[in-house]
Structures are given as structure tokens and as C-alpha cells.
Coordinates of N, CA and C in Angstrom, one line a residue:
M30 N -67.4 21.3 31.4 CA -66.1 21.5 30.9 C -66.2 22.0 29.4
A31 N -65.3 22.8 29.1 CA -65.3 23.3 27.7 C -64.5 22.4 26.8
N32 N -65.0 22.3 25.6 CA -64.2 21.5 24.6 C -62.9 22.2 24.3
R33 N -61.9 21.5 24.5 CA -60.6 22.1 24.1 C -60.0 21.2 22.9
K34 N -59.5 21.9 21.9 CA -58.9 21.1 20.8 C -57.4 20.8 21.2
V35 N -57.1 19.6 21.2 CA -55.7 19.2 21.6 C -54.8 19.3 20.3
Q36 N -53.8 20.1 20.5 CA -52.9 20.3 19.3 C -51.6 19.5 19.5
G37 N -51.1 19.0 18.4 CA -50.0 18.2 18.3 C -49.7 17.8 16.9
F38 N -48.7 16.9 16.7 CA -48.3 16.5 15.4 C -49.0 15.2 15.0
T39 N -49.4 15.1 13.8 CA -50.0 13.9 13.3 C -48.9 12.9 13.0
L40 N -49.2 11.7 12.9 CA -48.2 10.6 12.5 C -47.7 10.9 11.1
L41 N -48.5 11.4 10.2 CA -48.0 11.7 8.9 C -47.0 12.8 8.9
E42 N -47.2 13.9 9.7 CA -46.2 15.0 9.8 C -44.9 14.5 10.3
L43 N -45.0 13.6 11.4 CA -43.7 13.1 11.9 C -43.0 12.2 10.9
L44 N -43.7 11.4 10.1 CA -43.0 10.6 9.1 C -42.4 11.5 8.0
V45 N -43.0 12.6 7.6 CA -42.4 13.5 6.6 C -41.1 14.1 7.2
V46 N -41.1 14.5 8.4 CA -39.9 15.0 9.0 C -38.8 14.0 9.1
I47 N -39.1 12.8 9.5 CA -38.1 11.7 9.5 C -37.6 11.4 8.1
V48 N -38.4 11.4 7.1 CA -37.9 11.2 5.7 C -37.0 12.3 5.3
I49 N -37.3 13.5 5.6 CA -36.5 14.7 5.3 C -35.1 14.6 6.0
I50 N -35.1 14.2 7.2 CA -33.8 14.0 8.0 C -33.0 12.9 7.4
G51 N -33.7 11.8 7.0 CA -33.0 10.7 6.3 C -32.4 11.1 5.0
L52 N -33.1 11.9 4.2 CA -32.5 12.3 2.9 C -31.3 13.2 3.1
L53 N -31.4 14.1 4.1 CA -30.2 15.0 4.4 C -29.0 14.2 4.8
A54 N -29.3 13.2 5.7 CA -28.2 12.4 6.2 C -27.6 11.6 5.0
A55 N -28.4 11.1 4.1 CA -27.9 10.3 3.0 C -27.1 11.2 2.0
Y56 N -27.4 12.5 2.0 CA -26.7 13.4 1.1 C -25.4 13.9 1.7
V57 N -25.4 14.2 3.0 CA -24.2 14.7 3.7 C -23.2 13.7 4.1
G58 N -23.7 12.5 4.6 CA -22.8 11.4 5.1 C -21.7 11.0 4.2
P59 N -22.0 10.7 2.9 CA -20.9 10.3 2.0 C -19.9 11.4 1.8
R60 N -20.3 12.6 1.7 CA -19.4 13.7 1.5 C -18.5 13.9 2.7
Y61 N -19.0 13.7 3.9 CA -18.2 13.8 5.1 C -17.2 12.7 5.1
F62 N -17.5 11.5 4.9 CA -16.6 10.4 5.0 C -15.6 10.4 3.8
A63 N -15.9 11.0 2.7 CA -14.9 11.2 1.6 C -13.9 12.1 2.0
Q64 N -14.2 13.2 2.8 CA -13.3 14.2 3.2 C -12.4 13.5 4.3
L65 N -12.9 12.6 5.1 CA -12.1 11.9 6.1 C -11.0 11.1 5.5
G66 N -11.3 10.4 4.4 CA -10.3 9.7 3.6 C -9.2 10.5 3.1
K67 N -9.6 11.7 2.5 CA -8.6 12.6 2.0 C -7.7 13.2 3.1
S68 N -8.3 13.4 4.3 CA -7.5 13.9 5.4 C -6.5 12.9 5.8
E69 N -6.8 11.6 5.9 CA -5.9 10.5 6.3 C -4.7 10.5 5.3
R70 N -5.0 10.5 4.0 CA -4.0 10.5 2.9 C -3.1 11.7 3.0
S71 N -3.6 12.9 3.3 CA -2.8 14.1 3.4 C -1.9 14.0 4.6
T72 N -2.4 13.4 5.7 CA -1.6 13.3 6.9 C -0.4 12.3 6.6
A73 N -0.7 11.2 5.9 CA 0.3 10.2 5.6 C 1.4 10.9 4.7
K74 N 0.9 11.6 3.7 CA 1.9 12.3 2.8 C 2.8 13.3 3.6
A75 N 2.2 14.0 4.5 CA 3.0 15.0 5.3 C 4.0 14.3 6.2
Q76 N 3.6 13.2 6.9 CA 4.5 12.4 7.7 C 5.6 11.8 6.9
I77 N 5.3 11.2 5.8 CA 6.3 10.6 4.9 C 7.3 11.7 4.5
E78 N 6.8 12.8 4.1 CA 7.7 13.9 3.7 C 8.7 14.3 4.8
G79 N 8.2 14.4 6.0 CA 9.0 14.7 7.2 C 10.0 13.7 7.4
L80 N 9.6 12.4 7.4 CA 10.6 11.3 7.6 C 11.6 11.2 6.5
G81 N 11.2 11.5 5.2 CA 12.1 11.6 4.1 C 13.2 12.6 4.3
R82 N 12.8 13.8 4.7 CA 13.8 14.9 5.0 C 14.7 14.5 6.1
A83 N 14.2 13.8 7.1 CA 15.1 13.4 8.2 C 16.1 12.3 7.7
L84 N 15.6 11.4 6.8 CA 16.5 10.4 6.2 C 17.6 11.1 5.3
D85 N 17.2 12.1 4.6 CA 18.2 12.9 3.8 C 19.2 13.5 4.6
T86 N 18.8 14.1 5.8 CA 19.8 14.7 6.7 C 20.7 13.7 7.3
Y87 N 20.2 12.5 7.6 CA 21.0 11.4 8.1 C 22.0 11.0 7.1
R88 N 21.6 10.9 5.8 CA 22.6 10.6 4.8 C 23.7 11.7 4.6
L89 N 23.3 12.9 4.8 CA 24.3 14.0 4.7 C 25.4 13.9 5.8
D90 N 24.9 13.5 6.9 CA 25.9 13.3 8.1 C 26.7 12.1 8.0
T91 N 26.1 10.9 7.6 CA 26.8 9.6 7.7 C 27.3 9.1 6.3
G92 N 26.8 9.7 5.2 CA 27.3 9.3 3.9 C 26.4 8.2 3.3
R93 N 25.4 7.7 4.0 CA 24.5 6.7 3.5 C 23.2 6.7 4.3
Y94 N 22.2 6.0 3.8 CA 20.9 5.9 4.4 C 21.0 4.8 5.4
P95 N 20.1 4.8 6.5 CA 20.1 3.6 7.4 C 19.7 2.3 6.6
T96 N 20.2 1.2 7.0 CA 19.9 -0.1 6.4 C 18.4 -0.4 6.7
T97 N 17.9 -1.4 6.0 CA 16.6 -1.9 6.3 C 16.5 -2.4 7.7
E98 N 17.5 -3.1 8.2 CA 17.6 -3.6 9.5 C 17.6 -2.5 10.6
Q99 N 18.3 -1.5 10.3 CA 18.4 -0.3 11.3 C 17.0 0.4 11.3
G100 N 16.4 0.5 10.1 CA 15.1 1.1 10.0 C 15.0 2.5 10.4
L101 N 13.8 3.0 10.6 CA 13.6 4.4 10.9 C 14.0 4.7 12.3
N102 N 14.3 3.7 13.2 CA 14.8 4.0 14.5 C 16.2 4.6 14.5
A103 N 16.9 4.4 13.4 CA 18.2 5.0 13.3 C 18.1 6.6 13.3
L104 N 17.0 7.1 13.1 CA 16.8 8.5 13.1 C 16.7 9.0 14.5
L105 N 16.4 8.2 15.5 CA 16.3 8.5 16.9 C 17.4 8.1 17.8
T106 N 17.9 6.9 17.5 CA 19.0 6.4 18.4 C 20.2 6.0 17.5
K107 N 21.4 6.3 17.9 CA 22.6 6.1 17.1 C 22.8 4.6 16.9
P108 N 22.9 4.2 15.7 CA 23.2 2.8 15.4 C 24.7 2.5 15.8
S109 N 25.0 1.3 16.2 CA 26.3 0.9 16.6 C 27.3 1.0 15.4
G110 N 28.4 1.5 15.7 CA 29.4 1.7 14.6 C 29.3 2.9 13.7
E111 N 28.3 3.7 14.0 CA 28.0 4.9 13.1 C 28.8 6.1 13.8
T112 N 29.9 6.5 13.1 CA 30.7 7.5 13.7 C 30.3 8.9 13.5
N113 N 29.6 9.2 12.4 CA 29.3 10.6 12.0 C 27.8 10.9 12.3
W114 N 27.1 10.1 13.1 CA 25.7 10.3 13.4 C 25.6 11.6 14.3
N115 N 24.8 12.5 13.9 CA 24.6 13.8 14.7 C 23.1 14.0 15.1
G116 N 22.5 12.9 15.3 CA 21.0 13.0 15.6 C 20.8 13.3 17.1
P117 N 19.6 13.2 17.5 CA 18.5 12.6 16.8 C 17.9 13.5 15.7
Y118 N 17.4 12.9 14.6 CA 16.9 13.6 13.4 C 15.4 13.8 13.5
L119 N 14.8 13.3 14.5 CA 13.4 13.5 14.7 C 13.2 14.0 16.2
Q120 N 12.2 14.9 16.4 CA 11.9 15.4 17.7 C 11.1 14.4 18.6
K121 N 10.3 13.5 17.9 CA 9.5 12.5 18.6 C 9.7 11.2 17.9
A122 N 9.1 10.2 18.5 CA 9.2 8.8 18.0 C 8.5 8.8 16.6
V123 N 8.9 7.8 15.8 CA 8.3 7.6 14.5 C 6.8 7.2 14.7
P124 N 5.9 8.0 14.2 CA 4.5 7.7 14.4 C 4.0 6.6 13.5
P125 N 3.0 5.9 13.8 CA 2.4 5.0 12.9 C 1.6 5.8 11.8
D126 N 1.3 5.1 10.7 CA 0.6 5.8 9.7 C -0.8 6.1 10.2
P127 N -1.6 6.9 9.5 CA -3.0 7.3 10.0 C -3.9 6.1 10.2
W128 N -3.6 5.0 9.6 CA -4.4 3.8 9.7 C -3.9 2.8 10.8
G129 N -2.9 3.3 11.6 CA -2.4 2.6 12.7 C -1.3 1.6 12.5
R130 N -0.7 1.5 11.3 CA 0.3 0.6 10.9 C 1.7 1.3 10.8
P131 N 2.8 0.6 11.0 CA 4.1 1.2 10.9 C 4.4 1.5 9.4
Y132 N 5.1 2.6 9.2 CA 5.6 2.9 7.8 C 6.6 1.8 7.3
I133 N 6.6 1.6 6.0 CA 7.5 0.6 5.5 C 8.7 1.3 5.0
Y134 N 9.9 0.9 5.4 CA 11.2 1.4 5.0 C 12.1 0.3 4.5
R135 N 12.7 0.5 3.3 CA 13.6 -0.4 2.8 C 14.8 0.4 2.2
S136 N 16.0 -0.1 2.5 CA 17.2 0.5 1.9 C 18.2 -0.6 1.6
P137 N 18.6 -0.7 0.4 CA 18.2 0.0 -0.8 C 16.8 -0.2 -1.2
G138 N 16.2 0.7 -1.9 CA 14.8 0.6 -2.3 C 14.7 0.0 -3.7
Q139 N 13.5 -0.3 -4.1 CA 13.3 -0.8 -5.5 C 13.4 0.2 -6.5
G140 N 13.1 1.5 -6.2 CA 13.1 2.5 -7.2 C 14.2 3.6 -6.9
G141 N 15.1 3.4 -6.0 CA 16.1 4.4 -5.6 C 16.8 4.0 -4.4
D142 N 17.4 5.0 -3.7 CA 18.2 4.7 -2.5 C 17.4 4.1 -1.4
F143 N 16.1 4.5 -1.3 CA 15.3 3.9 -0.2 C 13.8 3.9 -0.7
D144 N 13.0 3.1 -0.1 CA 11.6 3.1 -0.2 C 11.0 3.5 1.1
L145 N 10.1 4.4 1.2 CA 9.4 4.8 2.4 C 7.9 5.0 2.0
L146 N 7.0 4.1 2.5 CA 5.7 4.1 2.1 C 4.7 3.6 3.2
S147 N 3.4 3.8 2.9 CA 2.3 3.3 3.7 C 1.4 2.6 2.7
Y148 N 0.9 1.4 3.1 CA 0.0 0.7 2.3 C -1.4 1.2 2.4
A149 N -1.6 2.3 3.1 CA -2.9 3.1 3.2 C -4.0 2.3 3.8
K150 N -5.2 2.6 3.5 CA -6.4 2.1 4.2 C -6.5 0.6 4.2
D151 N -6.2 -0.1 3.0 CA -6.4 -1.5 3.0 C -5.3 -2.3 3.5
G152 N -4.1 -1.7 3.7 CA -3.0 -2.4 4.3 C -2.3 -3.4 3.3
Q153 N -2.7 -3.3 2.0 CA -2.1 -4.2 1.0 C -1.4 -3.3 0.0
A154 N -0.4 -3.9 -0.7 CA 0.4 -3.2 -1.7 C -0.5 -2.9 -2.9
G155 N -0.3 -1.8 -3.5 CA -1.1 -1.3 -4.6 C -2.4 -0.7 -4.2
G156 N -3.4 -0.8 -5.0 CA -4.7 -0.3 -4.7 C -5.1 1.0 -5.4
E157 N -6.3 1.4 -5.3 CA -6.8 2.6 -6.0 C -7.6 3.4 -5.0
G158 N -7.7 4.7 -5.3 CA -8.4 5.6 -4.5 C -7.9 5.7 -3.1
D159 N -8.7 5.5 -2.0 CA -8.3 5.6 -0.6 C -7.4 4.4 -0.3
A160 N -7.3 3.4 -1.1 CA -6.5 2.2 -0.8 C -5.2 2.3 -1.5
A161 N -4.9 3.4 -2.3 CA -3.6 3.5 -3.0 C -2.5 3.8 -2.1
D162 N -1.3 3.2 -2.3 CA -0.2 3.4 -1.5 C 0.2 4.8 -1.5
V163 N 0.8 5.3 -0.4 CA 1.3 6.6 -0.2 C 2.8 6.5 0.0
S164 N 3.6 7.1 -0.9 CA 5.1 6.9 -0.8 C 5.8 8.2 -0.9
Y165 N 7.1 8.1 -0.6 CA 8.0 9.3 -0.7 C 8.5 9.5 -2.1
R166 N 8.4 10.7 -2.6 CA 8.8 11.1 -3.9 C 8.0 10.5 -5.0

């Protein structure tokens, strides 16, 4: 039998490749997840803007915003006793925020006619960065 040299990778070469892959993952991973947080906030802002426009149309028709008790469902189904309601003001049901929680609606609001907001990622009032509240106007 002739001597054949077996070719393959050494353990050291495999370890070097694994370290390089780990460094790339450590560099790319945080950037990817930061973009994901920005995407959720952008989605929440867009949904809140759409709901706010629907609330403004509701007020133009009825002369007032829905009460806190009526909530955002007044944009889909006519509240009892509302004579000038010309809805529905939304094409679909009110979606949850990107974090899976319902939007918070209060009328009258603390800073105006109504408050419409999401407590964002942490689900708590206030916060900074990805945890900062997202609100209308």
C-alpha cells in the first residue's frame, strides 16, 4: 500500500473559524436587534396616527370624541344614543400595539381632548429609549 497523506482541518484551524464566526455574530447581532426596536416604535407611531385621524373624523361627525368608557370600539360600532355617527371609522378592528397590549385611550385627556398612547416595550408609564411611551401628537 502506498502512503497517502490524509488531508483535513486541524483543531486549531476549526477553532479560529469558530472564533471569527463568534466575533461577526457579536458585531452584527446588537445592530440587528436595535433595528427591530426601531421598527416596533415606528409601527406603533403609524398605528396611533391612524387611530388619531379616525378619532378626529369621529369628532367632526358627532361633535365630540368618544368617552373613555366607549373607548376605541366607538370607531367600529355605533355607541347607543349617538345620532350623528357615520362610521365605521376603521376598516378593521383596533389592533394591539406591537408589543401585544391594547392602546390606552382616555377622554378627556391629561394634555388635551384625549390621550392615545402605548407604554411601549416595558408596559410601564414613562421610560427611555425603546421603553419610552409612544403617544399621539
